[in-house]
Amino acid sequence: MGVRGLMSFVEERGSLFTELRVRDTKLVVDGSSLYYCLCFASASDFRRGGDYGLFAATVNDFFGSLRRCRIAPFVVLDGGRDPSDRKLPVLRERAADRLRTACGLSRGGAGELAPLLAREAFVQALRRLGVPFVQCFAEADREIAGLANRWGCPVLSLDSDFCVFDLAGGFCPLSHFQWRSVCAAREPRGCYVPARRFSVDRFCRNFAPLNKSLLPLFAVMNGNDYVGLAALEAFYSKARLAGGCAKGGGARHGRLRGLLGWLSQFAKPAEAVDSLLQYLKAQQREEIRELLCTSMEDYTPSEVNLEDFFEHGRYECEAAGSAGIPQWVLSALVRAELDPFISNVLLLRSTFLRVQVENMQRPSAHSTALPIRQVIYGLLLSTPRGSPTAAPGRQGEEAPLVCEFGRLQKTIHNTYVRAASLPPELCGDRCPLDKLMEVPISCRQVLLLETLGVQMSSLAPVPRHLQLPAAVTCYWLRCSEPPVKLHQLKALLLMIVSGELHRITNDPDPPLSPAPEDSAAYSQFLKWKEKKLPSEEFDLDAAHSFCQWQCCLQMGLYLNQLLSAPLAEPDLSRRLYNGSLAHRLCQELKSAPAVENLFSSSPRLSGLYQLLLKTLES
């Protein structure tokens, strides 16, 4: 969620924080805040689609710092959208903001835009590092607060909503969590991370004093992700809120200060709500009362017991249980083996397609992966003929529709897409989702490969962990519009081979022992990277093509996960995609084709490149 203006408001008041040495403790981490924060801290190239290896290295460093200080992190990730979809207007606004940022970046402007697959790379890094994590059914704030209070430990986040929750162990903003500056204390307790902890008690004492129970109403009245200020504009225009000119922030936070002063005269939220409603028209009052009371419940800790999940693997959520999701799907969602994209389609029949830095004059890069998404929709929404759970609004035998919010030139536009009809040989006429895991894995693999337009015999020579990227690349070559250029394909394959070279020569536990020629090839590669190009122009056509490849890889991953991995899942966090490198290779291949022999000193790596190229050309 997020309370408008609250984080900057409290940041200006240092007295609301206490200095904290974080060590020897559990720490409940807001995973969604963390992966954005680390992504932007990794110096990734946002214009060229990111560098997942660099991002993963930053994730490794972060959790390495926690280990040094004997901090036990428990990462809690947001799930899909709430079944009520109350947040849809805000999500559309945020999508439009991302689109504006992407447009600016495509023209050479500044900005930060998380790469398309950053979340997937983050989850893979957590899994590889052995960090405990859970993906909630919907937004995670209440479950984070409940777990932190159960353990009495701090919450680490960037979300201003945690200034509103009454947290026993306090709230540590990520902006003040100095994990790169671990201090080795002389005292016996050892290393610690310097941090600052926000105090709700200090905050309330600072305003007249204010009863803590009024903070949720303060958040809702000020405007958050669920309630806009427009609903209460009549109150603000009529009520005289003192404090608008108080020192410490000027007029910037006048309404916040005035609202806190006004609330401080009440002992309980109900009294304040009754007073507020008097400023509104009589016919509005009950509707607004219900809206305020419902929204205040968002700041009560959840009944979901995440401790039970982390200790025993059990996740019991009433909302998830009543949604009618098959148990195997729910279990996979909780373990982040399926992305929230799946639950959004399953429950809401809609999804947001994240914009990238692409050619805004062309159709969205996501349009290339549309046939893959349609197969996913067919699997999720398929029901047997005559079933009482058939999709509402379906006419006859027409497949269900899914609403996709995506880019149409420079605006966010919604399009209705029809789910694909499943092939009869998969398992009869239709395959209910709850029976999908009963389908033989060979049939599931056939569906995956047919969707991507590849035969297993073509992929057989390719290393197992690269078979899905190779299949996705075949699909990309076949379906991209405009067609992929040869130097773009070669740049992508050389980039993938460079990731393999890095794994062999740098990983502490490499899949293969590096031969002397591999080490020589890596040294040669590093020297090549150090050379400066005469000009590093931004090739928008190449950017669009590589965006299409990432869209295809994303949906290929999701389909593979939904089918329970008939192909091995590639590890994004092991340098599968490096946008800066792909663009540089693409630029050099146009003017100096000899760069194709970059790994010629290593028979193993040059052989892999030729194998991939031959597989794709066939």
Coordinates of C-alpha atoms in Angstrom, one line a residue:
M1 CA 0.0 0.0 0.0
G2 CA 1.4 3.4 1.0
V3 CA 0.2 6.6 2.7
R4 CA 0.7 9.7 0.4
G5 CA 3.5 11.9 1.6
L6 CA 3.9 10.2 5.0
M7 CA 7.4 8.8 4.4
S8 CA 8.9 12.2 3.5
F9 CA 6.9 13.7 6.4
V10 CA 8.5 11.5 9.0
E11 CA 11.9 11.6 7.4
E12 CA 12.0 15.3 8.0
R13 CA 11.5 14.7 11.7
G14 CA 14.6 12.9 13.0
S15 CA 13.3 12.8 16.6
L16 CA 10.7 10.2 15.5
F17 CA 13.6 7.7 15.0
T18 CA 16.0 5.9 17.3
E19 CA 19.4 4.7 16.3
L20 CA 19.6 0.9 16.2
R21 CA 22.3 -1.7 15.9
V22 CA 20.7 -4.7 14.2
R23 CA 22.3 -8.1 15.1
D24 CA 21.4 -11.4 16.7
T25 CA 17.7 -11.1 15.7
K26 CA 15.0 -12.3 13.4
L27 CA 14.0 -9.7 10.8
V28 CA 10.8 -9.7 8.8
V29 CA 11.6 -8.3 5.4
D30 CA 9.1 -6.8 2.9
G31 CA 10.3 -8.7 -0.1
S32 CA 8.6 -6.4 -2.7
S33 CA 10.3 -3.3 -1.2
L34 CA 13.6 -5.1 -1.0
Y35 CA 13.9 -6.4 -4.5
Y36 CA 13.1 -2.9 -5.9
C37 CA 15.6 -1.3 -3.6
L38 CA 18.4 -3.8 -4.5
C39 CA 17.5 -3.7 -8.1
F40 CA 18.0 0.1 -8.2
A41 CA 21.1 -0.2 -6.0
S42 CA 22.8 -2.7 -8.4
A43 CA 23.7 0.0 -11.0
S44 CA 21.8 -2.0 -13.6
D45 CA 21.3 -0.5 -17.1
F46 CA 17.6 0.3 -17.0
R47 CA 17.5 1.5 -20.7
R48 CA 18.8 -1.8 -22.0
G49 CA 16.7 -4.3 -20.0
G50 CA 18.8 -4.8 -16.9
D51 CA 21.6 -7.1 -15.8
Y52 CA 20.2 -10.0 -13.7
G53 CA 23.7 -11.3 -12.8
L54 CA 24.6 -7.9 -11.3
F55 CA 21.3 -7.7 -9.5
A56 CA 21.8 -11.3 -8.1
A57 CA 25.3 -10.3 -6.9
T58 CA 23.7 -7.4 -5.0
V59 CA 21.2 -9.7 -3.4
N60 CA 24.0 -12.1 -2.4
D61 CA 25.9 -9.2 -0.8
F62 CA 22.8 -8.0 1.1
F63 CA 22.1 -11.4 2.7
G64 CA 25.9 -11.9 3.2
S65 CA 25.8 -8.7 5.4
L66 CA 22.9 -10.1 7.4
R67 CA 24.7 -13.4 8.0
R68 CA 27.8 -11.6 9.3
C69 CA 25.6 -9.9 11.9
R70 CA 23.7 -13.2 12.8
I71 CA 20.4 -11.7 11.5
A72 CA 17.9 -14.3 10.5
P73 CA 15.8 -12.8 7.6
F74 CA 12.3 -14.0 6.7
V75 CA 11.2 -12.6 3.4
V76 CA 7.5 -12.0 2.7
L77 CA 6.4 -11.2 -0.8
D78 CA 3.2 -9.7 -2.1
G79 CA 1.0 -12.1 -4.0
G80 CA -1.7 -11.3 -6.5
R81 CA -4.3 -8.5 -6.5
D82 CA -7.0 -8.7 -3.9
P83 CA -10.1 -10.6 -5.1
S84 CA -12.2 -7.4 -4.6
D85 CA -9.7 -5.6 -7.0
R86 CA -10.1 -2.4 -5.0
K87 CA -6.7 -1.3 -6.0
L88 CA -7.3 -1.4 -9.8
P89 CA -7.4 2.4 -10.3
V90 CA -4.1 2.9 -8.4
L91 CA -2.5 0.1 -10.4
R92 CA -3.5 1.8 -13.6
E93 CA -2.0 5.0 -12.4
R94 CA 1.3 3.3 -11.6
A95 CA 1.3 1.5 -15.0
A96 CA 0.9 4.9 -16.6
D97 CA 3.8 6.3 -14.5
R98 CA 6.0 3.4 -15.6
L99 CA 5.1 4.0 -19.2
R100 CA 6.1 7.7 -18.8
T101 CA 9.4 6.6 -17.3
A102 CA 10.0 4.1 -20.1
C103 CA 9.2 6.8 -22.8
G104 CA 11.7 9.1 -21.2
L105 CA 14.4 6.5 -21.0
S106 CA 13.8 5.5 -24.6
R107 CA 14.6 9.2 -25.6
G108 CA 17.7 9.3 -23.5
G109 CA 16.2 10.8 -20.3
A110 CA 16.9 9.7 -16.7
G111 CA 14.8 7.4 -14.6
E112 CA 14.6 4.0 -12.9
L113 CA 12.6 1.1 -14.3
A114 CA 12.8 -2.4 -12.8
P115 CA 13.7 -5.0 -15.5
L116 CA 10.9 -7.2 -16.6
L117 CA 12.2 -10.4 -14.9
A118 CA 13.6 -8.8 -11.7
R119 CA 11.1 -10.5 -9.4
E120 CA 11.8 -13.9 -10.9
A121 CA 15.6 -13.4 -10.6
F122 CA 15.1 -12.3 -6.9
V123 CA 13.1 -15.4 -6.0
Q124 CA 15.7 -17.6 -7.7
A125 CA 18.4 -15.9 -5.7
L126 CA 16.5 -16.4 -2.4
R127 CA 16.1 -20.1 -3.2
R128 CA 19.7 -20.6 -4.1
L129 CA 20.9 -18.7 -0.9
G130 CA 18.5 -20.8 1.3
V131 CA 16.7 -17.6 2.6
P132 CA 13.3 -18.5 4.0
F133 CA 10.5 -16.8 2.0
V134 CA 6.8 -16.9 1.4
Q135 CA 4.6 -15.4 -1.3
C136 CA 1.3 -14.3 0.3
F137 CA -2.1 -14.8 -1.4
A138 CA -2.6 -11.0 -1.8
E139 CA -0.9 -7.9 -0.5
A140 CA 1.5 -8.8 2.3
D141 CA 1.5 -5.8 4.7
R142 CA -0.9 -7.3 7.2
E143 CA 0.8 -10.7 7.3
I144 CA 4.2 -9.0 7.7
A145 CA 2.9 -7.0 10.6
G146 CA 1.3 -10.1 12.2
L147 CA 4.5 -12.1 11.9
A148 CA 6.7 -9.3 13.3
N149 CA 4.5 -8.8 16.3
R150 CA 4.4 -12.5 16.9
W151 CA 8.2 -12.6 17.1
G152 CA 8.7 -9.1 18.5
C153 CA 11.3 -8.3 15.8
P154 CA 11.6 -5.3 13.4
V155 CA 10.1 -5.0 10.0
L156 CA 12.4 -3.9 7.1
S157 CA 10.6 -2.1 4.3
L158 CA 10.2 1.1 2.3
D159 CA 6.4 1.1 2.7
S160 CA 5.0 4.1 4.7
D161 CA 2.1 1.9 5.8
F162 CA 4.5 0.4 8.4
C163 CA 4.5 3.9 10.1
V164 CA 0.8 3.2 10.8
F165 CA 0.9 -0.4 12.1
D166 CA 1.6 -0.7 15.8
L167 CA 4.7 -2.9 15.6
A168 CA 6.3 -4.3 18.8
G169 CA 9.8 -4.5 17.3
G170 CA 9.4 -1.3 15.3
F171 CA 9.8 -0.4 11.6
C172 CA 13.3 0.0 10.0
P173 CA 13.1 1.9 6.7
L174 CA 15.4 0.4 4.1
S175 CA 16.6 3.9 3.3
H176 CA 18.3 3.9 6.8
F177 CA 19.4 0.3 6.8
Q178 CA 23.2 0.6 6.1
W179 CA 23.9 -3.0 5.0
R180 CA 26.9 -2.0 2.9
S181 CA 28.5 -0.5 6.1
V182 CA 28.5 -3.3 8.6
C183 CA 30.3 -2.3 11.7
A184 CA 32.7 -4.6 13.5
A185 CA 32.1 -3.5 17.1
R186 CA 34.8 -4.0 19.7
E187 CA 32.3 -5.3 22.2
P188 CA 31.8 -9.1 22.4
R189 CA 28.5 -9.0 20.6
G190 CA 30.3 -8.4 17.3
C191 CA 29.2 -7.0 13.9
Y192 CA 26.0 -5.1 13.4
V193 CA 24.1 -3.2 10.7
P194 CA 23.6 0.5 11.6
A195 CA 19.9 1.4 11.2
R196 CA 17.2 3.7 12.4
R197 CA 13.9 2.5 13.8
F198 CA 10.7 4.5 13.5
S199 CA 8.7 4.8 16.7
V200 CA 4.9 5.0 16.6
D201 CA 4.8 6.1 20.2
R202 CA 7.1 9.1 19.5
F203 CA 5.1 9.9 16.5
C204 CA 1.9 10.1 18.5
R205 CA 3.5 12.0 21.3
N206 CA 4.6 14.6 18.8
F207 CA 1.0 15.5 18.0
A208 CA -0.9 16.7 21.0
P209 CA -0.8 13.6 22.0
L210 CA -2.6 11.3 19.5
N211 CA -4.2 8.0 20.4
K212 CA -2.4 5.2 18.4
S213 CA -5.8 3.7 17.5
L214 CA -6.5 6.8 15.3
L215 CA -3.5 6.2 13.0
P216 CA -5.3 3.9 10.6
L217 CA -8.0 6.5 10.2
F218 CA -5.3 9.1 9.7
A219 CA -3.8 7.0 6.9
V220 CA -7.2 6.4 5.2
M221 CA -8.2 10.1 5.5
N222 CA -4.9 11.3 4.1
G223 CA -5.3 8.9 1.1
N224 CA -3.7 5.6 0.4
D225 CA -3.8 2.9 -2.3
Y226 CA -7.5 2.2 -1.6
V227 CA -9.0 5.6 -0.7
G228 CA -8.5 8.7 -2.7
L229 CA -8.7 12.3 -1.4
A230 CA -11.6 13.1 -3.7
A231 CA -14.0 11.2 -1.5
L232 CA -13.2 13.5 1.4
E233 CA -12.7 16.8 -0.4
A234 CA -15.8 18.3 1.1
F235 CA -14.4 17.6 4.6
Y236 CA -11.1 19.3 3.7
S237 CA -12.8 22.3 2.1
K238 CA -15.0 22.9 5.2
A239 CA -13.0 21.8 8.2
R240 CA -10.4 24.3 9.5
L241 CA -7.3 22.2 10.0
A242 CA -4.8 24.0 12.2
G243 CA -1.1 23.6 11.5
G244 CA -0.9 24.3 7.8
C245 CA 1.7 27.0 8.4
A246 CA 3.5 25.3 11.3
K247 CA 7.3 25.3 11.1
G248 CA 9.2 22.2 9.9
G249 CA 8.3 21.6 6.3
G250 CA 6.4 24.8 5.4
A251 CA 3.2 24.3 3.4
R252 CA 4.5 21.0 1.9
H253 CA 3.0 18.8 4.6
G254 CA 0.4 21.3 5.9
R255 CA -2.6 19.0 5.3
L256 CA -0.8 16.1 7.1
R257 CA -0.1 18.3 10.1
G258 CA -3.5 19.7 10.1
L259 CA -5.2 16.3 10.0
L260 CA -3.1 15.0 12.8
G261 CA -4.0 18.0 14.9
W262 CA -7.7 17.6 14.1
L263 CA -7.6 13.9 15.0
S264 CA -5.8 14.5 18.4
Q265 CA -9.1 15.9 19.9
F266 CA -10.7 12.5 19.7
A267 CA -10.2 9.5 22.0
K268 CA -11.5 6.8 19.5
P269 CA -11.8 6.3 15.7
A270 CA -15.6 6.1 15.9
E271 CA -15.9 9.6 17.4
A272 CA -13.6 11.0 14.7
V273 CA -15.6 9.3 11.9
D274 CA -18.9 10.6 13.3
S275 CA -17.5 14.1 13.4
L276 CA -16.0 13.8 9.9
L277 CA -19.4 12.7 8.4
Q278 CA -21.1 15.9 9.6
Y279 CA -19.1 17.7 6.9
L280 CA -20.5 15.5 4.1
K281 CA -23.9 15.4 2.4
A282 CA -26.4 13.2 4.2
Q283 CA -26.8 10.9 1.3
Q284 CA -23.0 10.3 1.2
R285 CA -22.5 9.5 4.8
E286 CA -23.2 5.8 5.1
E287 CA -21.3 5.0 2.0
I288 CA -18.2 7.0 3.2
R289 CA -18.5 5.4 6.7
E290 CA -18.4 1.9 5.2
L291 CA -15.5 2.9 3.0
L292 CA -13.5 4.3 6.0
C293 CA -14.2 1.4 8.3
T294 CA -13.4 -1.2 5.6
S295 CA -10.1 0.6 4.8
M296 CA -9.1 0.9 8.4
E297 CA -9.2 -2.9 8.7
D298 CA -6.3 -3.0 6.3
Y299 CA -4.1 -1.8 9.2
T300 CA -5.0 -4.7 11.5
P301 CA -2.5 -7.6 11.6
S302 CA -3.7 -10.6 9.6
E303 CA -5.1 -13.8 11.0
V304 CA -2.8 -15.7 8.7
N305 CA -0.1 -17.4 10.8
L306 CA 3.1 -17.1 8.9
E307 CA 5.1 -18.6 11.8
D308 CA 3.2 -21.8 11.1
F309 CA 4.4 -21.6 7.4
F310 CA 8.0 -21.0 8.2
E311 CA 8.1 -23.7 10.9
H312 CA 5.8 -26.3 9.5
G313 CA 5.1 -25.3 5.9
R314 CA 1.4 -24.7 6.5
Y315 CA -0.3 -21.6 5.0
E316 CA -3.9 -21.3 5.9
C317 CA -5.7 -18.2 4.5
E318 CA -9.5 -17.9 4.6
A319 CA -9.6 -15.7 1.4
A320 CA -7.5 -18.2 -0.5
G321 CA -9.7 -21.1 0.7
S322 CA -12.9 -19.4 -0.4
A323 CA -11.5 -18.4 -3.8
G324 CA -11.8 -22.0 -5.0
I325 CA -8.2 -22.3 -6.2
P326 CA -7.0 -25.9 -6.5
Q327 CA -4.8 -26.9 -3.6
W328 CA -1.7 -27.7 -5.8
V329 CA -1.9 -24.2 -7.3
L330 CA -2.3 -22.5 -4.0
S331 CA 0.7 -24.5 -2.6
A332 CA 2.8 -23.5 -5.6
L333 CA 1.8 -19.8 -5.3
V334 CA 2.8 -19.7 -1.6
R335 CA 6.2 -21.2 -2.4
A336 CA 6.6 -18.7 -5.3
E337 CA 6.8 -21.6 -7.8
L338 CA 4.0 -19.8 -9.7
D339 CA 3.9 -16.0 -10.2
P340 CA 1.0 -13.8 -9.0
F341 CA 0.3 -13.4 -12.8
I342 CA -1.4 -16.8 -12.4
S343 CA -3.7 -15.9 -9.5
N344 CA -4.7 -12.6 -11.2
V345 CA -5.8 -14.4 -14.3
L346 CA -7.4 -17.2 -12.4
L347 CA -9.5 -15.0 -10.0
L348 CA -9.9 -11.6 -11.8
R349 CA -9.5 -12.6 -15.5
S350 CA -7.1 -9.7 -15.9
T351 CA -3.4 -8.9 -15.8
F352 CA -1.0 -6.0 -16.2
L353 CA 1.8 -6.4 -18.8
R354 CA 4.8 -4.5 -17.5
V355 CA 6.1 -1.9 -19.9
Q356 CA 9.8 -1.8 -20.9
V357 CA 12.1 0.6 -22.7
E358 CA 11.0 -0.2 -26.2
N359 CA 10.0 1.5 -29.5
M360 CA 6.8 3.3 -28.5
Q361 CA 5.8 3.7 -32.2
R362 CA 5.5 -0.1 -32.6
P363 CA 3.0 -2.6 -31.0
S364 CA 3.9 -3.5 -27.5
A365 CA 6.8 -6.0 -27.1
H366 CA 4.3 -8.2 -25.2
S367 CA 2.3 -8.8 -28.4
T368 CA 4.9 -11.2 -29.6
A369 CA 4.2 -13.5 -26.6
L370 CA 0.4 -13.3 -26.9
P371 CA 0.0 -16.9 -28.2
I372 CA 1.9 -18.2 -25.2
R373 CA -0.3 -16.2 -22.8
Q374 CA -3.4 -17.6 -24.6
V375 CA -2.3 -21.1 -23.9
I376 CA -1.7 -20.2 -20.2
Y377 CA -5.3 -18.7 -20.1
G378 CA -6.7 -21.8 -21.7
L379 CA -5.0 -24.0 -19.0
L380 CA -6.2 -21.8 -16.1
L381 CA -9.7 -21.2 -17.2
S382 CA -10.6 -24.5 -18.9
T383 CA -13.6 -26.3 -17.4
P384 CA -15.4 -29.5 -18.6
R385 CA -18.5 -29.0 -20.7
G386 CA -21.6 -28.6 -18.6
S387 CA -19.6 -27.9 -15.4
P388 CA -21.3 -25.6 -12.9
T389 CA -18.0 -23.8 -12.4
A390 CA -17.8 -22.8 -16.1
A391 CA -16.7 -19.2 -16.6
P392 CA -19.4 -16.7 -16.0
G393 CA -20.6 -14.9 -19.1
R394 CA -19.4 -17.7 -21.5
Q395 CA -21.6 -18.2 -24.5
G396 CA -21.9 -21.7 -25.8
E397 CA -18.4 -23.2 -26.3
E398 CA -16.6 -19.9 -26.7
A399 CA -13.3 -19.7 -24.7
P400 CA -13.1 -17.3 -21.8
L401 CA -11.8 -13.8 -22.2
V402 CA -8.9 -12.2 -20.2
C403 CA -8.5 -8.4 -19.9
E404 CA -4.9 -7.4 -20.5
F405 CA -3.7 -3.9 -19.4
G406 CA -0.8 -3.0 -21.6
R407 CA 0.8 -0.3 -23.8
L408 CA -0.9 1.0 -26.9
Q409 CA 1.7 3.5 -28.2
K410 CA 2.1 5.9 -25.2
T411 CA -1.0 5.1 -23.2
I412 CA -2.2 2.2 -21.0
H413 CA -5.0 0.4 -22.8
N414 CA -7.1 -2.6 -21.9
T415 CA -7.6 -5.4 -24.5
Y416 CA -9.7 -8.5 -24.2
V417 CA -7.9 -11.7 -25.3
R418 CA -9.6 -15.0 -25.8
A419 CA -8.0 -18.1 -24.2
A420 CA -6.7 -20.8 -26.5
S421 CA -8.5 -24.0 -26.9
L422 CA -6.4 -26.9 -25.6
P423 CA -5.5 -29.7 -28.0
P424 CA -7.7 -32.8 -27.4
E425 CA -4.7 -35.1 -27.1
L426 CA -3.7 -33.3 -23.9
C427 CA -6.4 -35.1 -21.9
G428 CA -9.6 -35.5 -23.7
D429 CA -12.0 -32.6 -24.5
R430 CA -11.0 -30.2 -21.7
C431 CA -8.6 -30.4 -18.8
P432 CA -9.8 -29.0 -15.5
L433 CA -7.0 -27.2 -13.7
D434 CA -7.3 -29.3 -10.6
K435 CA -6.5 -32.4 -12.8
L436 CA -3.6 -30.9 -14.7
M437 CA -1.0 -32.6 -12.5
E438 CA -2.5 -36.0 -13.4
V439 CA -1.6 -35.5 -17.1
P440 CA 1.6 -37.4 -17.9
I441 CA 4.6 -35.2 -17.9
S442 CA 5.4 -36.3 -21.5
C443 CA 2.0 -34.7 -22.6
R444 CA 2.7 -31.6 -20.7
Q445 CA 6.1 -31.3 -22.4
V446 CA 4.5 -31.8 -25.8
L447 CA 2.1 -28.9 -25.0
L448 CA 5.0 -26.6 -24.0
L449 CA 7.1 -27.4 -27.0
E450 CA 4.2 -27.2 -29.5
T451 CA 3.3 -23.8 -28.0
L452 CA 6.9 -22.7 -28.6
G453 CA 7.0 -24.4 -32.1
V454 CA 10.0 -26.7 -31.2
Q455 CA 10.6 -30.4 -31.2
M456 CA 12.4 -32.1 -28.4
S457 CA 14.8 -33.8 -30.9
S458 CA 16.1 -30.4 -31.8
L459 CA 16.7 -29.4 -28.2
A460 CA 18.3 -32.7 -27.1
P461 CA 21.9 -31.7 -27.8
V462 CA 21.5 -28.4 -25.9
P463 CA 22.6 -28.4 -22.2
R464 CA 19.5 -29.2 -20.0
H465 CA 19.5 -25.8 -18.2
L466 CA 19.5 -23.9 -21.6
Q467 CA 16.8 -25.9 -23.3
L468 CA 14.0 -23.6 -22.3
P469 CA 15.9 -20.4 -23.3
A470 CA 16.7 -22.1 -26.6
A471 CA 13.1 -23.1 -27.2
V472 CA 11.9 -19.5 -26.3
T473 CA 14.6 -18.1 -28.7
C474 CA 13.2 -20.3 -31.5
Y475 CA 9.7 -19.0 -30.8
W476 CA 11.1 -15.4 -30.8
L477 CA 12.7 -15.9 -34.2
R478 CA 9.5 -17.3 -35.6
C479 CA 7.0 -14.8 -34.1
S480 CA 8.8 -11.4 -33.8
E481 CA 7.6 -8.5 -35.9
P482 CA 9.7 -6.9 -37.3
P483 CA 11.8 -10.1 -37.9
V484 CA 14.9 -10.6 -35.7
K485 CA 18.1 -9.6 -37.5
L486 CA 21.0 -12.1 -37.6
H487 CA 23.4 -9.8 -35.7
Q488 CA 20.7 -9.5 -32.9
L489 CA 20.4 -13.3 -32.7
K490 CA 24.2 -13.7 -32.6
A491 CA 24.6 -11.0 -29.9
L492 CA 22.0 -12.7 -27.8
L493 CA 23.7 -16.1 -28.1
L494 CA 27.1 -14.7 -27.4
M495 CA 25.7 -13.0 -24.3
I496 CA 24.2 -16.4 -23.1
V497 CA 27.6 -18.1 -23.7
S498 CA 29.4 -15.4 -21.7
G499 CA 27.1 -16.2 -18.8
E500 CA 28.1 -19.8 -19.1
L501 CA 31.7 -18.8 -19.1
H502 CA 31.2 -16.7 -16.0
R503 CA 29.6 -19.7 -14.2
I504 CA 32.4 -22.0 -15.1
T505 CA 35.2 -19.7 -14.1
N506 CA 33.7 -17.7 -11.2
D507 CA 31.1 -19.8 -9.3
P508 CA 32.3 -21.3 -6.0
D509 CA 30.7 -24.6 -7.1
P510 CA 30.8 -24.5 -10.9
P511 CA 28.8 -27.1 -12.9
L512 CA 32.1 -28.0 -14.8
S513 CA 35.7 -27.6 -13.8
P514 CA 37.2 -24.8 -15.8
A515 CA 39.9 -25.9 -18.3
P516 CA 42.9 -23.6 -18.9
E517 CA 41.4 -22.6 -22.2
D518 CA 38.2 -21.4 -20.4
S519 CA 40.3 -19.2 -18.1
A520 CA 42.1 -17.8 -21.0
A521 CA 38.8 -17.1 -22.8
Y522 CA 37.5 -15.3 -19.7
S523 CA 40.6 -13.1 -19.5
Q524 CA 40.3 -12.3 -23.2
F525 CA 36.6 -11.5 -22.7
L526 CA 37.4 -9.1 -19.8
K527 CA 40.0 -7.3 -21.9
W528 CA 37.4 -6.9 -24.7
K529 CA 34.8 -5.5 -22.2
E530 CA 37.4 -2.9 -21.0
K531 CA 37.8 -1.5 -24.5
K532 CA 35.8 1.6 -25.1
L533 CA 33.7 1.8 -28.2
P534 CA 34.0 5.0 -30.4
S535 CA 30.3 5.7 -29.6
E536 CA 27.8 3.8 -27.5
E537 CA 24.6 4.9 -29.3
F538 CA 21.3 3.5 -28.1
D539 CA 19.8 1.2 -30.7
L540 CA 16.0 1.4 -30.2
D541 CA 15.3 -1.3 -32.8
A542 CA 17.7 -3.7 -31.0
A543 CA 16.1 -2.7 -27.6
H544 CA 12.7 -3.5 -28.9
S545 CA 13.8 -6.9 -30.2
F546 CA 15.5 -7.8 -26.9
C547 CA 12.3 -6.6 -25.1
Q548 CA 10.3 -9.0 -27.2
W549 CA 12.8 -11.8 -26.2
Q550 CA 12.3 -11.0 -22.5
C551 CA 8.5 -11.1 -22.9
C552 CA 8.7 -14.5 -24.6
L553 CA 11.1 -15.8 -21.9
Q554 CA 8.8 -14.5 -19.2
M555 CA 5.7 -16.3 -20.6
G556 CA 7.8 -19.4 -21.4
L557 CA 8.8 -19.5 -17.8
Y558 CA 5.2 -19.1 -16.6
L559 CA 3.9 -21.8 -18.9
N560 CA 6.7 -24.1 -17.9
Q561 CA 6.0 -23.5 -14.2
L562 CA 2.2 -24.0 -14.7
L563 CA 3.0 -27.4 -16.3
S564 CA 5.3 -28.3 -13.4
A565 CA 8.6 -27.9 -15.3
P566 CA 8.7 -30.4 -18.1
L567 CA 11.9 -28.5 -19.0
A568 CA 14.5 -27.4 -16.5
E569 CA 14.0 -23.8 -15.2
P570 CA 16.9 -21.6 -16.3
D571 CA 18.6 -19.6 -13.6
L572 CA 18.1 -15.9 -14.4
S573 CA 20.3 -14.9 -11.5
R574 CA 23.3 -16.6 -13.2
R575 CA 23.7 -14.0 -15.9
L576 CA 21.2 -15.4 -18.4
Y577 CA 20.5 -11.8 -19.6
N578 CA 22.8 -8.8 -19.5
G579 CA 21.3 -5.9 -21.5
S580 CA 24.4 -3.7 -21.7
L581 CA 26.4 -6.7 -23.0
A582 CA 23.8 -7.7 -25.5
H583 CA 23.6 -4.2 -26.9
R584 CA 27.3 -3.8 -27.1
L585 CA 27.7 -7.1 -28.9
C586 CA 24.9 -6.2 -31.3
Q587 CA 26.6 -2.9 -32.1
E588 CA 30.1 -4.5 -32.7
L589 CA 28.7 -7.3 -34.8
K590 CA 27.3 -4.8 -37.3
S591 CA 30.8 -3.2 -37.8
A592 CA 33.3 -5.9 -36.7
P593 CA 31.9 -9.4 -37.4
A594 CA 35.1 -10.9 -36.0
V595 CA 33.7 -10.4 -32.5
E596 CA 31.7 -13.6 -33.2
N597 CA 35.0 -15.4 -32.4
L598 CA 35.2 -13.8 -29.0
F599 CA 35.3 -17.3 -27.3
S600 CA 37.4 -19.1 -29.9
S601 CA 40.2 -19.9 -27.5
S602 CA 37.8 -22.2 -25.5
P603 CA 36.7 -25.2 -27.6
R604 CA 34.0 -25.8 -25.0
L605 CA 32.5 -22.3 -25.2
S606 CA 32.9 -21.8 -29.0
G607 CA 31.3 -25.3 -29.4
L608 CA 28.3 -24.2 -27.2
Y609 CA 27.9 -21.1 -29.3
Q610 CA 27.9 -23.0 -32.6
L611 CA 25.5 -25.6 -31.2
L612 CA 23.0 -23.0 -30.1
L613 CA 23.3 -21.2 -33.4
K614 CA 22.9 -24.4 -35.4
T615 CA 19.9 -25.4 -33.3
L616 CA 18.2 -22.1 -33.9
E617 CA 19.0 -21.9 -37.6
S618 CA 17.5 -25.4 -38.1

